[in-house]
Coordinates of C-alpha atoms in Angstrom, one line a residue:
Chain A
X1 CA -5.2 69.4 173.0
X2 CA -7.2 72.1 171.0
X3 CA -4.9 72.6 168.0
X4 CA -2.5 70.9 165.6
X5 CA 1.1 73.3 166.9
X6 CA 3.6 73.7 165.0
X7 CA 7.4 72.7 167.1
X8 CA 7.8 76.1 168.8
X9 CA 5.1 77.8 167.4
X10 CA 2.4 78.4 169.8
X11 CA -0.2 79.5 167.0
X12 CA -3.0 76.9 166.5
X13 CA -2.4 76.3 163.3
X14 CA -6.1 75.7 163.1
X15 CA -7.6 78.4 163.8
X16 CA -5.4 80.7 161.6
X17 CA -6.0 78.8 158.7
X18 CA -9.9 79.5 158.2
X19 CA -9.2 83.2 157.7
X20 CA -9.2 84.3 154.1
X21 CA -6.5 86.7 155.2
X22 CA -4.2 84.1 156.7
X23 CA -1.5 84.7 154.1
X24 CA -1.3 88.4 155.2
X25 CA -0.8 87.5 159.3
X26 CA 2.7 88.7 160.8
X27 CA 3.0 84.9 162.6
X28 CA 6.5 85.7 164.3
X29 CA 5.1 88.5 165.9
X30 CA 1.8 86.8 166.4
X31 CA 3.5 83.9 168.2
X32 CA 5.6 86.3 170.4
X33 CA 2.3 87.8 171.3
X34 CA 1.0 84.5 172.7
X35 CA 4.4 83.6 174.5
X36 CA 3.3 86.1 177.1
X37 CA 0.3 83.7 178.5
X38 CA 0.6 81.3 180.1
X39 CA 0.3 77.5 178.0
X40 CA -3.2 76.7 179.2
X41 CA -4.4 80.1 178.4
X42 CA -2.6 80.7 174.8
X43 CA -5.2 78.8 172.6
X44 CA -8.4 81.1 174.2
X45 CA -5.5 84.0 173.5
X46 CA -5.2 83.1 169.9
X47 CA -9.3 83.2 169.7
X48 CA -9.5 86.5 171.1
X49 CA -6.6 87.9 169.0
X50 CA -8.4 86.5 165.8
X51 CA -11.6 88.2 166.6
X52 CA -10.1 91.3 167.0
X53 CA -8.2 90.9 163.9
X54 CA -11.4 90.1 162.3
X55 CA -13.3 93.3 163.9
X56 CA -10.8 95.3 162.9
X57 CA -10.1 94.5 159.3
X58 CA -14.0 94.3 158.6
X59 CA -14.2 97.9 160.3
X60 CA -11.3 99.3 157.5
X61 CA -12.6 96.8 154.8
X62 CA -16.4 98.8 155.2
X63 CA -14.8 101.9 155.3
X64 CA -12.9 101.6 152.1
X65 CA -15.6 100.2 150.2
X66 CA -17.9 103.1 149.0
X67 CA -20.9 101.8 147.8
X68 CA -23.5 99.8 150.2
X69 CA -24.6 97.2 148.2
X70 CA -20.8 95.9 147.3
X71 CA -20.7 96.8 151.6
X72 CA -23.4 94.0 152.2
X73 CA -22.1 91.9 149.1
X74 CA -18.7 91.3 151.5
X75 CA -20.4 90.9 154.7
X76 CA -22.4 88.0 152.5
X77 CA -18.9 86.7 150.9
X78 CA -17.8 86.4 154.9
X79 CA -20.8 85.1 155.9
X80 CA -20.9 82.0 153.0
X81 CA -17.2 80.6 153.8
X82 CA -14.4 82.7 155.1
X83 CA -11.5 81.2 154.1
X84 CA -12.7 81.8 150.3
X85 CA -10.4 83.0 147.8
X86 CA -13.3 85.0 146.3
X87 CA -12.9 87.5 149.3
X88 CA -9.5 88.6 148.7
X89 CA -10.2 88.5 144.3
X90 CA -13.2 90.6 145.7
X91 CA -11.4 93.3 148.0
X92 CA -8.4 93.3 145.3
X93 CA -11.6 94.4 142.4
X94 CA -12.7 96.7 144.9
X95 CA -10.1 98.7 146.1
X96 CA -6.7 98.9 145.0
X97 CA -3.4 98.1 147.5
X98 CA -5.8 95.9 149.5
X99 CA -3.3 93.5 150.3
X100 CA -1.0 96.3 152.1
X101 CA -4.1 97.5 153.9
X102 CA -4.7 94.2 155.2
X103 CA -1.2 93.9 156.0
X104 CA -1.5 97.3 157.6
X105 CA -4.4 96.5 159.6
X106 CA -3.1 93.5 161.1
X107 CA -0.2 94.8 162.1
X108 CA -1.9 98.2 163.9
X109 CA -4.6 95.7 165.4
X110 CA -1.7 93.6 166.8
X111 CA 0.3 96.5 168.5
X112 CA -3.0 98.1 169.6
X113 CA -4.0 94.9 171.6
X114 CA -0.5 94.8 172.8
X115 CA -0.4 98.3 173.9
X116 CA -3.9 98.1 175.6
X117 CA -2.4 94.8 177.6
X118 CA 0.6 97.0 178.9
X119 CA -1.0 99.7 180.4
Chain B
X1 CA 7.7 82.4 185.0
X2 CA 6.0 85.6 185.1
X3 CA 3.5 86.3 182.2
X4 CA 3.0 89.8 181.0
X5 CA -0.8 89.3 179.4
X6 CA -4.1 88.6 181.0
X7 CA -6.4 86.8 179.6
X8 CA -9.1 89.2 181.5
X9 CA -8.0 92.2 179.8
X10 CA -7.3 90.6 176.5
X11 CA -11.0 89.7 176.3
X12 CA -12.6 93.2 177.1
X13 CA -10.1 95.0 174.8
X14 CA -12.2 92.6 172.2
X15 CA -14.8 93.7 173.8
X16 CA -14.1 97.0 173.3
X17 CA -13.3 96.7 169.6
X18 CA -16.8 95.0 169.2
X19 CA -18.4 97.9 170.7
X20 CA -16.7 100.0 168.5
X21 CA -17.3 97.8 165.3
X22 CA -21.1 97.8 166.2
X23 CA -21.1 101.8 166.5
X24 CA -19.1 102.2 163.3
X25 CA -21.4 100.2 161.5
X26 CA -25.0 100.3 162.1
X27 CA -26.4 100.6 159.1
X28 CA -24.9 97.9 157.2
X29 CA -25.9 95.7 160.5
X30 CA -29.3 96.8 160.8
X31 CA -29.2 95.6 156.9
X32 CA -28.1 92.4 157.9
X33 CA -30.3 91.8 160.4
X34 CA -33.2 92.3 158.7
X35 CA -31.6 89.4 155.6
X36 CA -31.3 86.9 158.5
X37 CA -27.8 87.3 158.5
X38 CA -26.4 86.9 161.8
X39 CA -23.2 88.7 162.9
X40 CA -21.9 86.1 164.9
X41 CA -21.4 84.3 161.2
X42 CA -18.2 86.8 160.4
X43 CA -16.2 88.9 161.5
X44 CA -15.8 87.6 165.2
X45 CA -13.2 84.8 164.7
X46 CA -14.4 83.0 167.6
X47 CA -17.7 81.9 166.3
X48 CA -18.7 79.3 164.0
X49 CA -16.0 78.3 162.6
X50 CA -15.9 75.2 160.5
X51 CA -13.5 73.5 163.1
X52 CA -14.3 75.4 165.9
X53 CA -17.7 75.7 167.7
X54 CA -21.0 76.0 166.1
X55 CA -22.6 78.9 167.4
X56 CA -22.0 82.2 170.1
X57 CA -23.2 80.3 172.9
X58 CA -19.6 78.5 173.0
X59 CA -17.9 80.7 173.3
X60 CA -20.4 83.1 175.7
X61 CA -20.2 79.9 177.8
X62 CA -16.1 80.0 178.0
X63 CA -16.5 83.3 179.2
X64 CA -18.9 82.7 181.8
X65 CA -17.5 79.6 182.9
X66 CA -14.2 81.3 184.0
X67 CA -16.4 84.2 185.1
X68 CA -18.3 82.0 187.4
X69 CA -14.9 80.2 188.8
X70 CA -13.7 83.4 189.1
X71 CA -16.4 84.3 191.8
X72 CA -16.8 80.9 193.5
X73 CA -12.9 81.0 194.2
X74 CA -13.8 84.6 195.9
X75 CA -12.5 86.7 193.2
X76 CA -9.5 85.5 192.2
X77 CA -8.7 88.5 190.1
X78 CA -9.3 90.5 193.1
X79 CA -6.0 89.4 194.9
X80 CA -3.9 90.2 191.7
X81 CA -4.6 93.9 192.8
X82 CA -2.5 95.1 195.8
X83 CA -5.0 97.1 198.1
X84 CA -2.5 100.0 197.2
X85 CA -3.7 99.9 193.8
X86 CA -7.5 99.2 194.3
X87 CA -7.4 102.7 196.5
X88 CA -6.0 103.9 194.0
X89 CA -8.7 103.1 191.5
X90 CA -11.5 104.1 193.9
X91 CA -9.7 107.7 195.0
X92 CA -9.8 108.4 190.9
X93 CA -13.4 107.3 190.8
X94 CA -14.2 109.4 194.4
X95 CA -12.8 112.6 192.0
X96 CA -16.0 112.5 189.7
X97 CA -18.1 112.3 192.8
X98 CA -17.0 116.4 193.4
X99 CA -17.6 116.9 189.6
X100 CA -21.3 117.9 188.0
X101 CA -23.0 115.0 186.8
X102 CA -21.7 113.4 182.9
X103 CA -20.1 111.2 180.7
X104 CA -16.6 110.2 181.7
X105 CA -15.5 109.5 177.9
X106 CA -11.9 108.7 175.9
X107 CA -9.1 106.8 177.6
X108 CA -10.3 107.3 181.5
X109 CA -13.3 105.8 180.4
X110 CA -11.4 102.5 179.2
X111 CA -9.3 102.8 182.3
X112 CA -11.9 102.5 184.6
X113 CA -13.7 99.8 182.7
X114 CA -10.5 97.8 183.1
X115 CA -9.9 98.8 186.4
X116 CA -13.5 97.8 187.6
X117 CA -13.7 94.9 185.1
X118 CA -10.2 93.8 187.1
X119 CA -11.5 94.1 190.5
X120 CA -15.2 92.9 189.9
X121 CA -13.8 89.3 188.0
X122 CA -15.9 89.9 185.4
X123 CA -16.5 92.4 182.1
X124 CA -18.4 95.8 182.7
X125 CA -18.2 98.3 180.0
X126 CA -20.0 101.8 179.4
X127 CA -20.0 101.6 175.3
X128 CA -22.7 99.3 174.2
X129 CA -25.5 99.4 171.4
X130 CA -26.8 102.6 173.5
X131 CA -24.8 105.0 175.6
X132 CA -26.0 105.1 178.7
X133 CA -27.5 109.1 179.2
X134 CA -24.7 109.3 182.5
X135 CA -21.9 107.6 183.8
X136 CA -21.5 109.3 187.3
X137 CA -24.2 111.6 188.8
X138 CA -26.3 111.2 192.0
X139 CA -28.0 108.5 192.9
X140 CA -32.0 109.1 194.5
X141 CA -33.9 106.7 196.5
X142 CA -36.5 105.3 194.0
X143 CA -39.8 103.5 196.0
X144 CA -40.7 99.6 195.1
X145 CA -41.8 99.3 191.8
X146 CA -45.0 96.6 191.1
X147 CA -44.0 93.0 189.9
X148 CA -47.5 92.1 189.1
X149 CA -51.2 94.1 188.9
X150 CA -52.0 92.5 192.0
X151 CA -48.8 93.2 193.8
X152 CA -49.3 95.2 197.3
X153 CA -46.9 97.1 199.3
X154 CA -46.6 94.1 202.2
X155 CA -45.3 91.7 199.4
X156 CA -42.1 93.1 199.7
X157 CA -40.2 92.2 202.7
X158 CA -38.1 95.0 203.1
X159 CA -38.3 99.2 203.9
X160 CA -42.2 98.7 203.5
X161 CA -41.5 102.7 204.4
X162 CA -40.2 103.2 200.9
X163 CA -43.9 102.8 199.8
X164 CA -45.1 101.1 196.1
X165 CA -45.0 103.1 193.2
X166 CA -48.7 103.2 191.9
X167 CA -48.0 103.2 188.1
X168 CA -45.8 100.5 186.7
X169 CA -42.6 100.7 185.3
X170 CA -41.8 101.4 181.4
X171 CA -41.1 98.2 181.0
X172 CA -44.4 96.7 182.7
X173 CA -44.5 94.8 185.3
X174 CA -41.6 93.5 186.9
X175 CA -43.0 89.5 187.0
X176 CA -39.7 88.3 189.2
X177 CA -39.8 89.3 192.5
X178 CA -35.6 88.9 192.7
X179 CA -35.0 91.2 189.8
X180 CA -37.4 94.0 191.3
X181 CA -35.1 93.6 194.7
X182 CA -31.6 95.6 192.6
X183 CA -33.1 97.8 189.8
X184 CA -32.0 101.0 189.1
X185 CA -34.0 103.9 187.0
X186 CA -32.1 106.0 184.1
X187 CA -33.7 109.6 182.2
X188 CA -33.7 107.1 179.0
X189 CA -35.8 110.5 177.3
X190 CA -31.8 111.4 177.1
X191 CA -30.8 108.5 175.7
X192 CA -29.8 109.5 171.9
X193 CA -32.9 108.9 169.6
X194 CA -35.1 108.1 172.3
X195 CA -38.1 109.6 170.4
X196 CA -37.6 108.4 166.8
X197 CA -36.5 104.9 168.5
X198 CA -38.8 104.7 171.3
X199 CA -39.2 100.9 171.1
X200 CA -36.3 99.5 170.1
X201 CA -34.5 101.6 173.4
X202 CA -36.9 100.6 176.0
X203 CA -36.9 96.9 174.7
X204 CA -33.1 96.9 175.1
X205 CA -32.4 98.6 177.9
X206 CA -35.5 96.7 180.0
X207 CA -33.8 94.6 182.8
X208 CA -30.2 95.4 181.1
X209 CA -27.3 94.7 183.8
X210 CA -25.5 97.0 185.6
X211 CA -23.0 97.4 187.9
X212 CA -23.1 101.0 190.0
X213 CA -19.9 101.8 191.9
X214 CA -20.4 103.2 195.3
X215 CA -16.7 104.5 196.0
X216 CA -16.9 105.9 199.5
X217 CA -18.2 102.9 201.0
X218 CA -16.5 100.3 198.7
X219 CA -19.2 98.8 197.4
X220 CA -20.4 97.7 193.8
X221 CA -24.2 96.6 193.4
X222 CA -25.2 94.7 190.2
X223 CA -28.5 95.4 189.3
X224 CA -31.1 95.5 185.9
X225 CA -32.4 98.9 184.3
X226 CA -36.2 98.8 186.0
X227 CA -37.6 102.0 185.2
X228 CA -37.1 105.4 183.8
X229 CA -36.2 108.0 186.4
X230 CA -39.6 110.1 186.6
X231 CA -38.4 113.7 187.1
X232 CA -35.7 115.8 185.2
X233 CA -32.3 114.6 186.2
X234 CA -30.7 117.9 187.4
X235 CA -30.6 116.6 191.1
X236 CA -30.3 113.4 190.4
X237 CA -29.2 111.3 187.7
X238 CA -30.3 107.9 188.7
X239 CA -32.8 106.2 190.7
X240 CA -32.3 102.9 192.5
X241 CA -34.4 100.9 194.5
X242 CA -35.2 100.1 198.1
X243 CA -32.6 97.6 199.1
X244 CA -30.0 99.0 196.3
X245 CA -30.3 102.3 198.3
X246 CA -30.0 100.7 201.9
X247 CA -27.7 97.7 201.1
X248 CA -25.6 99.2 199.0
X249 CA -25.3 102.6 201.4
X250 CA -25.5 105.1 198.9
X251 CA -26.8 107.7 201.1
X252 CA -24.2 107.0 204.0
X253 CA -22.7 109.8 205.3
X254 CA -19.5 108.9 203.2
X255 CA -21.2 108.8 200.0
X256 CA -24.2 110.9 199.7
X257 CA -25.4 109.4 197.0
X258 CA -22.7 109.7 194.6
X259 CA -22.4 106.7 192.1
X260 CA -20.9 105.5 189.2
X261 CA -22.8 103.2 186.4
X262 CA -21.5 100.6 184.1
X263 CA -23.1 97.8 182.2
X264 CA -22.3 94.6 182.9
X265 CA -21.5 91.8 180.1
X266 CA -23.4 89.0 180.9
X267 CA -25.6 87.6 178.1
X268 CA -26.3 84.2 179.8
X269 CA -27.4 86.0 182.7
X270 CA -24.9 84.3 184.9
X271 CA -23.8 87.0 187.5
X272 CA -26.1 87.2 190.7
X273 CA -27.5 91.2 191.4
X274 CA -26.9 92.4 194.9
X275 CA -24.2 93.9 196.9
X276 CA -20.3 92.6 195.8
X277 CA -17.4 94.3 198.6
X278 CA -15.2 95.7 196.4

């Protein structure tokens, strides 16, 4: 077994909680996500949906931010420990409603994966 | 039970976002790279996680160790698709061949990658660091190219009538005699910044995988980038070697040398070139 699971939660609790945006992460819809592999597959699922999340919000993240040196000052933030509290006080001095584009971001990464599954 | 999600697809929609990320964001990644700085640190939850893995190569090696089973058990992915819908696949692909030369580009370009990626068993994309110059186009019979300065034209042990090329490729010689067998050539003068990144595009693309797409005959040929096509690509838009030509029947009376060109995802060098029946 690969991950400390929750009863009837098929996230690997593991895995999510490294992220610095774990607080932000739509789980239910998340773990509904995962219910659509099959058991053996769902942990390698949950990898691939993180990366993607993590693509994703880095992508918006460098967009927001304006100026190149604060740029490479989060890539460095990510790069030292990622599940740092710094990162969010850092996005939150940076640019304001970061929390609701994080939320945002997750949510359209999520529904983009799950559209690009259906077709 | 009947699961809705493949693993497959799930894995080159990431890929596709990665391909994306890296376009979107060259400069702060060229900054990285030149701090030490790897990518692989952030931003690709997979990787190097405190509890999970320690480097890429984990997780390149989960890939390729379903990609391998995936082949040895003859393509498992392959019998997911009816025949129905794999005619279907090759019939849209046979539509470029009555089309000029180009980029296919947007959604039909992701459809196809999945489509191919589906039938193949393993990843093949046409977004990478560097766009390739053409997607679809004409295919012309290249000669062999020169592994070594002592190679001759009797070293090769197949259509000796194909003769040696006399200059070696852009990339030098070829050194392995198996990679020299399935190359292909590409105009990469059209690849975007060729001149102001002259080195940094010849070292990537040198021996880069590919797959091309022969959709008349049913065939895909994985092969490596050996050389830059050597005339103006008007008549033809790709070059491909000796045996690619013959083995893969790109000038059968089907196909007339109509192609389509992806590169493949393979960074442990796992997937064998030569001629897969699609």
């Amino acid at each position: 077994m690969n991950s400390v699971a929750v009863a009837h939660d098929l996230i690997p609790v593991d895995l999510f909680k490294v992220l610095y945006y774990k607080k932000f992460l739509p789980l239910e819809k998340i773990n509904q996500f995962l219910s659509n592999f099959p058991d053996k597959e769902q942990f390698e699922a949950a990898q691939n949906l993180i990366a993607i999340f993590d693509l994703n919000l880095t992508d918006t993240i460098l967009e927001k931010i304006i100026d190149k040196e604060n740029k490479i000052e989060f890539m460095r933030l990510c790069n030292l420990k990622y599940d740092d509290p710094k990162i969010l006080d850092f996005l939150t001095d940076e640019f304001v409603d970061s929390e609701n584009i994080i939320k945002e971001t997750l949510e359209r990464s999520l529904l983009s994966t799950m559209q690009s599954l259906k077709e | 039970m009947i699961y809705m999600y493949s693993l497959l697809r799930l894995k080159l929609h990431l890929q596709k976002n990665k391909t994306d990320f890296i376009a979107n964001n060259k400069e702060v990644l060229e900054y990285l790279k030149d701090k030490n700085i790897t990518i692989e640190n952030f931003g690709f939850g997979e990787y190097n996680r405190q509890n999970f893995g320690s480097s890429t190569a984990k997780f390149d090696e989960n890939i390729l160790q379903e990609i391998s089973e995936k082949i040895s058990t003859d393509h498992n992915l392959a019998t997911k698709l009816t025949i129905e819908e794999k005619e279907l696949i090759l019939n849209k692909i046979r539509e470029f061949t009555h089309i000029p030369a180009g980029k296919i580009g947007g959604e039909t370009e992701l459809y196809f990658e999945q489509q191919i990626s589906d039938i193949l068993g393993f990843i093949v994309t046409s977004q990478d660091e560097y766009l390739m110059p053409y997607n679809f186009g004409t295919m012309k019979a290249e000669p062999h190219l020169k592994t070594s300065p002592f190679d001759n034209l009797e070293s090769h042990d197949f259509c000796l009538s194909a003769g040696l090329e006399t200059n070696r490729s852009i990339f030098g010689y070829f050194g392995k005699k198996e990679l020299e067998k399935y190359y292909i050539s590409l105009p990469l003068n059209l690849v975007q910044g060729f001149e102001k990144d002259y080195q940094n595009i010849v070292s990537w693309f040198k021996h880069k995988k590919v797959v091309v797409i022969n959709p008349n005959e049913q065939l895909a040929i994985v092969a490596v980038v050996g050389n830059t096509l050597s005339a103006l690509p008007i008549q033809y838009q790709f070059g491909g070697s000796p045996e690619l030509i013959i083995r893969g029947k790109i000038w059968s009376e089907k196909n007339k040398g109509k192609v389509m060109v992806f590169y493949v995802d393979d960074p442990s060098d796992k997937i064998p070139l030569g001629v897969i029946k699609l």
